[in-house]
Amino acid sequence: MSSLDNKHNGSARVGVYICHCGINIAGKVHIQDVVDIAKKLPGVTVAKEYKFMCSDPGQEIIQEDIKKGLIDRVVVASCSPLMHEPTFRGAMAKADGNPFMFQMANIREHVSWVTKDKGLATDKSKALVAAAVARVMFHQPLTKTQVPVNPNVLIVGGGIAGIHAALTMANAGKKVYLVEREPTIGGHMAKFDKTFPTLDCSACILTPKMSAVRAHPNITLWTYSDVVGVDGFVGNFKIKVKLRPRYVIEEECVGCLECIEACIFKHGKFKDEFNVGLAKRKPIYVPFPQATPLVAVIDPETCAYFRAKCKKPCADVCEKKAIDFNQKEEIVEVDVGSIILATGFKTFDASRVARYGYGKYPNVYTSLEVERLVNAAGPTGGEVVLANGKKPKSVAIIHCVGSRDANSNKYCSKVCCMYSLKLAHLVKERTEADVYNFYIDMRTPGKGYEEFYERLLLEGINFIRGRVAEVTDWAMTPDEEEKLVIRAEDTLVGKVRRIPVDMVVLAVGMEAQPDADDVRRMFNISCSHEGWFLERHPKLAPVSTLTDGVFLAGACQGPKDIPDSVAQAGAAAAEALALIDIGHVELEPNTAFVRDEFCSGCRTCMNICPFSAIAIDTEKDTAVVNGALCKGCGTCVAACPSGALQQNLFTDEQIFHEIEGVMNYV
Amino acid sequence: MSDKNVAGSDFEPRIVAFFCNWCTYTAADLAGTARMVYAPNARVVRIMCSGRLDPQFVLAALRKGADGVLIGGCHPGDCHYQEGNYKALRRFTLLKTLLAAMGIEEERVRLEWIAASEGDKVQRVINEMTEQVRKLGPLRLEQIHQIEGSHHSAAQVGKHAVMEGAV
Ligand SMILES: Cc1cc2nc3c(=O)[nH]c(=O)nc-3n(C[C@H](O)[C@H](O)[C@H](O)COP(=O)(O)OP(=O)(O)OC[C@H]3O[C@@H](n4cnc5c(N)ncnc54)[C@H](O)[C@@H]3O)c2cc1C
Ligand code: FES
């Protein structure tokens, strides 16, 4: 099957099909010229054009020519092979042709869409078609190998997206490993009091799902843990997870929290991460009362026991003897067939926009901090108060901080207008303050979103259109004394305004996680410029990645609100389920193979293969490729000093002829 | 191939580009989707990984009439197959010495790391390279003879680069 013996035989019959793609190609390429050239190429028996080759009638043209025995191999000149190669291969297989006797010439993405001049675009198309024909003459019939898919799934990140994906998979009867790096699942949503636009209580809708995760027999939840190793490929990944010691035995802890009471620190003293620094916690703590799992954590950085002496009253008071200061980090290994990444986002660091005074003026807050202030379970019990404990009489909310700004992020973070409206409503409700929203544009597309904006307008919230120049405490009039002054251009009125307020809320945008680059490397996927995980196709494969078996859910893929994150999580779960239900994956047969007669047993290939897919047959002293391990990069082929190694679908012969082909019609 | 070896004002450089499937080819697709117009002089040959790039492919392209060769792979650390691009870099470095010995200007053969999201970089690099090679003029006949003569040793240099790196 995989050999080069069959030099391109004189009897090869190539069918060439040029696609108009409506006007996408035909508008820039003289299709008939390309057809005329194709007809003259050696080996071509049929050359045709059609409006949409990928449509059913388009595919039928190819199928009929195969059935009539006119052709035994096919070139389609249309879009990128990354788009429609599977379509045409499938069409060939249905007509009993071998799907690998096929080559695509990319005359849309690489020609018609990027070339100005029609003549030059036509020339380039001819060259690409000639190359594809020259190459396909050397194609061999191949078959795909099938490998079974492990039905278990790994989900990374336990925000609302990861939670929803986990429950969907688990309810379908699949085994789920959910890895969350914080001591609790819940993500950002767990920090909010209410959610737009319905203003339903965040905890009321989230915590039942969190508990369901914890209780589900099909879900293994590892919090305070990190994925540290990923090996293998779609259907068969080997995952290493590091469980960090929390110094509390999870299976024993009943969540009574007596240990926290008993700690020698009578009051919280250290930065409370869950409350974004607005409160203090003890060295032994739970992030919040509904934390899942409700198991205490001891922070070794601040716990007195690890630094000096401590009588460990926490351990003494625990009836279950759950406190274990000797706990060590543990590495567990699991096999899964698919992976869903749901690692979410981080909020923009407001101190990067110095002119808004975050970190300088105590009454300048980020939106996430205000989410905690309005939260009944937050540090102030839901009171919105200033640094001095008093209620603000006037509050300014500045939109687009770290979004739509050439100096930070050009993109729109999508959720800030809506959550600013939500916070405006909540702040007004709690304080009866005058609330001013400074916005560039109001962006409220979504079900019930524009209606929510309308409602806020009627509630008497003030809206000022214009980018805020600065927040300052420099008073110019008596009523500005002791206030923060917002200086902004009101673009609707056409003048610069100064508005004194007690409190400023910065609507910080969403950014990719700071470690997104490390995470994507570990899972072998790509990131966009801004650091968001890259989907396989922005429209048609929004939750898939370029790595088969790795899917995306939630804000790790781009700014998103909760409804979108949940929808995407469901879609990612459906993709993973589809993979599991088929039960096997077909591997692209582009593996390397050895031609024994040329192999000198030098082991060059063996040493450079990153997948240890090459071994030596000791009897013959030649290299052997393990097709199940080979991933088809071809690095060994390029390295083989004697040309003994070849790569299916990318043999030297095929590539040399492709090169010759592109040079033929320049 | 008519007036190829006569430098003239209407000289259009011919560039063969070898792009890895996962990053650079995808980036070129993205440039297309985003309708980023660029010079039509480069023709892309897709390989799965820049690690598949046999230095002989570069020489073959030049021998067959290319005036320049562009190699595109994933950024260091990003290779879909972990380290194919490091192998490509090593081969490229040795290949450059060899090309220099043959009197071939170094601007004619270029290696670029282009990530799947960098459609704009495909546009920029191809435009830049087209202009650069345009300035150099066509690859001259005697240079092509050089390539033909040293074909064998070229291949060997490429391989050694890899063997060396393998140990
Ligand atoms: C101030 C503010 C208010 C908002 N208000 C609303 C609202 O009212 N309504 C609405 O619909 N949307 C709102 N949003 C948007 C909402 O927060 C997001 O849509 C939602 O949180 C996205 O969920 P997620 O699961 O994708 O990400 P996240 O909530 O960020 O969760 C990601 C989880 O993954 C974990 N994680 C990250 N990296 C790793 C790793 N490497 N390994 C293991 N675990 C990891 C994190 O610890 C976290 O638990 C608001 C956003 C902000 C900033
Ligand atoms: S896959 Fe792009 S360089 Fe290896």
Tab-separated table of C-alpha atoms in Angstrom, chain A residues 63-353:
chain	number	residue	atom	x	y	z
A	63	GLN	CA	-18.705	11.007	-8.879
A	64	GLU	CA	-20.133	10.442	-12.340
A	65	ASP	CA	-16.764	10.850	-14.003
A	66	ILE	CA	-15.297	8.290	-11.602
A	67	LYS	CA	-18.135	5.847	-12.199
A	68	LYS	CA	-17.805	6.219	-15.955
A	69	GLY	CA	-14.157	5.268	-15.607
A	70	LEU	CA	-13.006	8.588	-17.072
A	71	ILE	CA	-10.775	9.420	-14.134
A	72	ASP	CA	-8.930	7.661	-11.330
A	73	ARG	CA	-7.708	10.748	-9.487
A	74	VAL	CA	-9.050	14.218	-8.859
A	75	VAL	CA	-7.905	17.807	-8.513
A	76	VAL	CA	-10.380	20.367	-7.247
A	77	ALA	CA	-9.349	23.991	-7.516
A	78	SER	CA	-11.465	25.890	-5.032
A	79	CYS	CA	-11.034	26.932	-1.412
A	80	SER	CA	-8.508	25.820	1.207
A	81	PRO	CA	-8.050	22.080	1.777
A	82	LEU	CA	-8.489	22.875	5.456
A	83	MET	CA	-12.060	23.766	4.524
A	84	HIS	CA	-13.303	21.222	1.984
A	85	GLU	CA	-10.723	18.470	1.557
A	86	PRO	CA	-12.853	16.105	3.677
A	87	THR	CA	-15.929	16.955	1.550
A	88	PHE	CA	-14.308	15.979	-1.737
A	89	ARG	CA	-12.495	12.981	-0.345
A	90	GLY	CA	-15.840	11.793	0.978
A	91	ALA	CA	-17.480	12.308	-2.397
A	92	MET	CA	-14.792	10.217	-4.063
A	93	ALA	CA	-15.140	7.427	-1.534
A	94	LYS	CA	-18.891	7.312	-2.145
A	95	ALA	CA	-18.243	6.735	-5.823
A	96	ASP	CA	-15.822	3.919	-4.955
A	97	GLY	CA	-12.784	6.018	-5.742
A	98	ASN	CA	-9.878	6.104	-3.340
A	99	PRO	CA	-10.197	9.354	-1.377
A	100	PHE	CA	-6.459	9.892	-1.263
A	101	MET	CA	-6.097	10.058	-5.024
A	102	PHE	CA	-7.037	13.676	-4.526
A	103	GLN	CA	-5.376	17.050	-4.345
A	104	MET	CA	-6.798	20.520	-3.834
A	105	ALA	CA	-5.548	23.740	-5.362
A	106	ASN	CA	-6.345	26.644	-3.082
A	107	ILE	CA	-7.371	29.354	-5.520
A	108	ARG	CA	-9.713	31.202	-3.168
A	109	GLU	CA	-7.921	31.968	0.127
A	110	HIS	CA	-4.531	31.991	-1.580
A	111	VAL	CA	-5.510	33.647	-4.845
A	112	SER	CA	-8.833	35.314	-5.552
A	113	TRP	CA	-9.234	36.819	-2.104
A	114	VAL	CA	-5.710	38.214	-1.913
A	115	THR	CA	-4.909	39.316	-5.460
A	116	LYS	CA	-5.907	42.603	-7.020
A	117	ASP	CA	-5.264	41.981	-10.686
A	118	LYS	CA	-7.476	39.491	-12.501
A	119	GLY	CA	-4.785	38.504	-14.975
A	120	LEU	CA	-2.240	37.817	-12.264
A	121	ALA	CA	-4.803	35.938	-10.214
A	122	THR	CA	-5.549	33.784	-13.240
A	123	ASP	CA	-1.829	33.074	-13.774
A	124	LYS	CA	-1.398	32.107	-10.159
A	125	SER	CA	-4.433	29.832	-10.336
A	126	LYS	CA	-2.993	28.105	-13.384
A	127	ALA	CA	0.277	27.494	-11.557
A	128	LEU	CA	-1.473	26.031	-8.524
A	129	VAL	CA	-3.634	23.787	-10.690
A	130	ALA	CA	-0.597	22.618	-12.653
A	131	ALA	CA	1.173	21.815	-9.388
A	132	ALA	CA	-1.772	19.861	-8.038
A	133	VAL	CA	-2.031	17.860	-11.242
A	134	ALA	CA	1.714	17.161	-11.349
A	135	ARG	CA	1.552	15.941	-7.780
A	136	VAL	CA	-1.630	13.895	-7.898
A	137	MET	CA	-0.063	11.806	-10.674
A	138	PHE	CA	2.100	10.301	-7.943
A	139	HIS	CA	-0.642	9.675	-5.412
A	140	GLN	CA	-1.244	6.182	-4.111
A	141	PRO	CA	-4.441	4.626	-2.855
A	142	LEU	CA	-4.315	4.704	0.940
A	143	THR	CA	-6.611	3.649	3.735
A	144	LYS	CA	-7.277	5.351	7.016
A	145	THR	CA	-6.465	3.529	10.203
A	146	GLN	CA	-8.953	3.557	13.040
A	147	VAL	CA	-8.109	3.877	16.689
A	148	PRO	CA	-10.604	3.541	19.520
A	149	VAL	CA	-11.702	6.616	21.471
A	150	ASN	CA	-11.409	6.551	25.230
A	151	PRO	CA	-14.832	7.697	26.495
A	152	ASN	CA	-13.449	9.695	29.437
A	153	VAL	CA	-13.119	13.449	29.204
A	154	LEU	CA	-10.896	16.026	30.858
A	155	ILE	CA	-12.323	19.469	31.565
A	156	VAL	CA	-9.937	22.222	32.600
A	157	GLY	CA	-11.434	25.141	34.515
A	158	GLY	CA	-14.462	25.038	36.756
A	159	GLY	CA	-16.155	28.322	35.915
A	160	ILE	CA	-19.711	28.275	34.632
A	161	ALA	CA	-18.505	26.989	31.248
A	162	GLY	CA	-16.512	24.090	32.713
A	163	ILE	CA	-19.303	23.263	35.147
A	164	HIS	CA	-21.939	23.162	32.449
A	165	ALA	CA	-19.785	21.045	30.138
A	166	ALA	CA	-18.966	18.659	32.994
A	167	LEU	CA	-22.602	18.156	33.948
A	168	THR	CA	-23.674	17.660	30.341
A	169	MET	CA	-21.020	14.995	29.777
A	170	ALA	CA	-21.624	13.320	33.124
A	171	ASN	CA	-25.389	13.247	32.608
A	172	ALA	CA	-24.750	11.494	29.303
A	173	GLY	CA	-23.024	8.777	31.293
A	174	LYS	CA	-19.433	9.743	30.568
A	175	LYS	CA	-16.628	9.834	33.093
A	176	VAL	CA	-15.454	13.421	33.668
A	177	TYR	CA	-12.262	14.667	35.304
A	178	LEU	CA	-12.718	18.327	36.190
A	179	VAL	CA	-9.542	20.188	37.120
A	180	GLU	CA	-9.781	23.607	38.801
A	181	ARG	CA	-6.780	25.467	40.065
A	182	GLU	CA	-8.537	27.486	42.768
A	183	PRO	CA	-9.717	25.825	45.975
A	184	THR	CA	-13.308	26.072	44.712
A	185	ILE	CA	-15.152	25.871	41.423
A	186	GLY	CA	-17.484	28.663	40.344
A	187	GLY	CA	-15.153	31.027	38.512
A	188	HIS	CA	-16.147	34.653	38.110
A	189	MET	CA	-19.850	33.976	38.300
A	190	ALA	CA	-19.502	32.920	41.932
A	191	LYS	CA	-18.407	36.455	42.764
A	192	PHE	CA	-21.486	38.200	41.395
A	193	ASP	CA	-24.632	39.089	43.289
A	194	LYS	CA	-26.972	39.442	40.335
A	195	THR	CA	-26.681	38.701	36.648
A	196	PHE	CA	-27.860	40.831	33.755
A	197	PRO	CA	-30.314	41.318	32.206
A	198	THR	CA	-32.764	39.376	34.334
A	199	LEU	CA	-31.142	40.338	37.626
A	200	ASP	CA	-31.557	36.827	38.885
A	201	CYS	CA	-29.415	35.971	41.835
A	202	SER	CA	-26.117	34.555	40.661
A	203	ALA	CA	-25.625	32.211	43.607
A	204	CYS	CA	-29.184	30.891	43.328
A	205	ILE	CA	-28.587	29.664	39.797
A	206	LEU	CA	-24.929	28.706	40.163
A	207	THR	CA	-24.588	26.938	43.499
A	208	PRO	CA	-27.017	24.122	42.690
A	209	LYS	CA	-24.895	23.357	39.636
A	210	MET	CA	-21.738	23.454	41.754
A	211	SER	CA	-23.237	21.000	44.225
A	212	ALA	CA	-24.392	18.779	41.389
A	213	VAL	CA	-20.813	18.611	40.131
A	214	ARG	CA	-19.546	17.626	43.537
A	215	ALA	CA	-22.239	14.980	44.020
A	216	HIS	CA	-22.230	13.499	40.535
A	217	PRO	CA	-21.034	9.891	40.500
A	218	ASN	CA	-19.491	10.396	37.059
A	219	ILE	CA	-17.436	13.462	37.967
A	220	THR	CA	-14.064	13.401	39.656
A	221	LEU	CA	-13.424	16.933	40.851
A	222	TRP	CA	-9.862	18.005	41.534
A	223	THR	CA	-9.694	21.535	42.891
A	224	TYR	CA	-6.482	23.307	43.882
A	225	SER	CA	-4.928	21.297	41.051
A	226	ASP	CA	-3.136	21.849	37.773
A	227	VAL	CA	-2.713	19.856	34.601
A	228	VAL	CA	1.036	19.354	34.268
A	229	GLY	CA	1.329	16.939	31.385
A	230	VAL	CA	-0.553	16.102	28.195
A	231	ASP	CA	0.546	13.341	25.878
A	232	GLY	CA	-1.061	11.410	23.073
A	233	PHE	CA	-3.651	12.450	20.548
A	234	VAL	CA	-7.367	12.513	19.875
A	235	GLY	CA	-9.110	9.560	21.449
A	236	ASN	CA	-6.110	8.667	23.560
A	237	PHE	CA	-4.659	11.415	25.701
A	238	LYS	CA	-2.573	10.733	28.775
A	239	ILE	CA	-3.003	13.459	31.350
A	240	LYS	CA	-0.962	14.250	34.436
A	241	VAL	CA	-2.610	16.298	37.133
A	242	LYS	CA	-0.847	17.787	40.118
A	243	LEU	CA	-2.975	17.961	43.263
A	244	ARG	CA	-1.514	20.636	45.497
A	245	PRO	CA	-1.616	19.935	49.217
A	246	ARG	CA	-4.361	21.840	51.015
A	247	TYR	CA	-3.265	20.299	54.341
A	248	VAL	CA	-6.837	19.248	54.923
A	249	ILE	CA	-7.931	15.748	53.970
A	250	GLU	CA	-10.727	16.348	51.527
A	251	GLU	CA	-12.534	13.065	52.164
A	252	GLU	CA	-12.572	13.696	55.924
A	253	CYS	CA	-13.467	17.391	56.092
A	254	VAL	CA	-17.178	17.941	56.710
A	255	GLY	CA	-17.059	21.688	56.177
A	256	CYS	CA	-17.961	22.654	59.750
A	257	LEU	CA	-15.323	25.397	59.605
A	258	GLU	CA	-14.488	25.015	63.326
A	259	CYS	CA	-10.830	24.951	62.357
A	260	ILE	CA	-11.071	28.449	60.962
A	261	GLU	CA	-12.634	29.679	64.218
A	262	ALA	CA	-9.860	27.999	66.197
A	263	CYS	CA	-6.937	29.485	64.230
A	264	ILE	CA	-4.500	31.494	66.325
A	265	PHE	CA	-5.200	34.459	64.094
A	266	LYS	CA	-8.370	35.806	65.657
A	267	HIS	CA	-9.127	37.961	62.620
A	268	GLY	CA	-8.351	37.753	58.948
A	269	LYS	CA	-5.000	39.255	58.209
A	270	PHE	CA	-4.084	38.286	54.674
A	271	LYS	CA	-5.359	39.294	51.254
A	272	ASP	CA	-8.619	37.532	50.517
A	273	GLU	CA	-8.291	36.571	46.857
A	274	PHE	CA	-11.930	35.671	46.444
A	275	ASN	CA	-12.965	39.143	47.621
A	276	VAL	CA	-10.423	40.661	45.255
A	277	GLY	CA	-8.523	42.138	48.170
A	278	LEU	CA	-11.493	43.936	49.746
A	279	ALA	CA	-11.373	41.700	52.809
A	280	LYS	CA	-8.810	39.787	54.820
A	281	ARG	CA	-8.743	36.093	55.447
A	282	LYS	CA	-6.942	33.798	57.860
A	283	PRO	CA	-4.220	31.325	56.810
A	284	ILE	CA	-6.887	28.605	57.039
A	285	TYR	CA	-9.977	29.537	55.104
A	286	VAL	CA	-12.696	28.685	52.658
A	287	PRO	CA	-13.038	31.154	49.773
A	288	PHE	CA	-16.764	31.719	50.401
A	289	PRO	CA	-19.569	30.012	52.265
A	290	GLN	CA	-20.833	27.995	49.282
A	291	ALA	CA	-17.350	27.002	48.118
A	292	THR	CA	-17.368	23.639	46.380
A	293	PRO	CA	-15.937	21.493	47.721
A	294	LEU	CA	-16.605	23.034	51.135
A	295	VAL	CA	-13.215	22.000	52.421
A	296	ALA	CA	-10.839	24.309	54.258
A	297	VAL	CA	-7.457	25.168	52.767
A	298	ILE	CA	-4.309	26.055	54.641
A	299	ASP	CA	-2.097	28.562	52.888
A	300	PRO	CA	1.482	27.537	53.702
A	301	GLU	CA	2.754	31.015	52.868
A	302	THR	CA	0.898	32.595	55.763
A	303	CYS	CA	0.204	29.743	58.195
A	304	ALA	CA	2.249	30.164	61.364
A	305	TYR	CA	2.895	26.439	61.634
A	306	PHE	CA	5.034	26.526	58.492
A	307	ARG	CA	6.967	29.588	59.573
A	308	ALA	CA	7.503	29.280	63.270
A	309	LYS	CA	5.792	27.427	66.037
A	310	CYS	CA	2.075	27.066	66.333
A	311	LYS	CA	0.181	24.738	68.626
A	312	LYS	CA	-2.140	23.857	65.751
A	313	PRO	CA	-5.452	24.575	67.456
A	314	CYS	CA	-7.089	23.962	64.091
A	315	ALA	CA	-5.962	20.334	64.143
A	316	ASP	CA	-7.001	19.874	67.750
A	317	VAL	CA	-10.488	21.169	67.222
A	318	CYS	CA	-11.151	18.985	64.190
A	319	GLU	CA	-13.145	15.974	65.314
A	320	LYS	CA	-12.548	14.220	62.012
A	321	LYS	CA	-8.778	14.631	62.310
A	322	ALA	CA	-8.874	16.066	58.803
A	323	ILE	CA	-5.959	18.459	59.212
A	324	ASP	CA	-2.733	16.944	57.935
A	325	PHE	CA	0.331	19.150	57.867
A	326	ASN	CA	2.336	16.374	56.228
A	327	GLN	CA	0.244	16.317	53.104
A	328	LYS	CA	2.419	16.303	49.980
A	329	GLU	CA	1.627	17.265	46.463
A	330	GLU	CA	0.379	14.318	44.479
A	331	ILE	CA	0.541	13.524	40.773
A	332	VAL	CA	-2.281	11.478	39.291
A	333	GLU	CA	-2.422	10.135	35.770
A	334	VAL	CA	-5.587	9.542	33.798
A	335	ASP	CA	-6.444	8.499	30.259
A	336	VAL	CA	-9.057	10.482	28.381
A	337	GLY	CA	-10.240	10.643	24.788
A	338	SER	CA	-11.210	14.297	24.637
A	339	ILE	CA	-10.439	17.556	26.398
A	340	ILE	CA	-12.529	20.668	26.991
A	341	LEU	CA	-10.658	23.819	27.937
A	342	ALA	CA	-12.736	26.276	29.954
A	343	THR	CA	-10.092	28.372	31.669
A	344	GLY	CA	-11.961	31.655	31.407
A	345	PHE	CA	-10.517	35.154	31.536
A	346	LYS	CA	-8.959	37.727	33.797
A	347	THR	CA	-10.093	41.290	34.248
A	348	PHE	CA	-8.010	44.159	32.902
A	349	ASP	CA	-5.557	45.661	35.405
A	350	ALA	CA	-7.072	49.117	35.949
A	351	SER	CA	-3.822	50.620	37.236
A	352	ARG	CA	-2.545	50.464	33.652
A	353	VAL	CA	-4.716	53.498	32.855
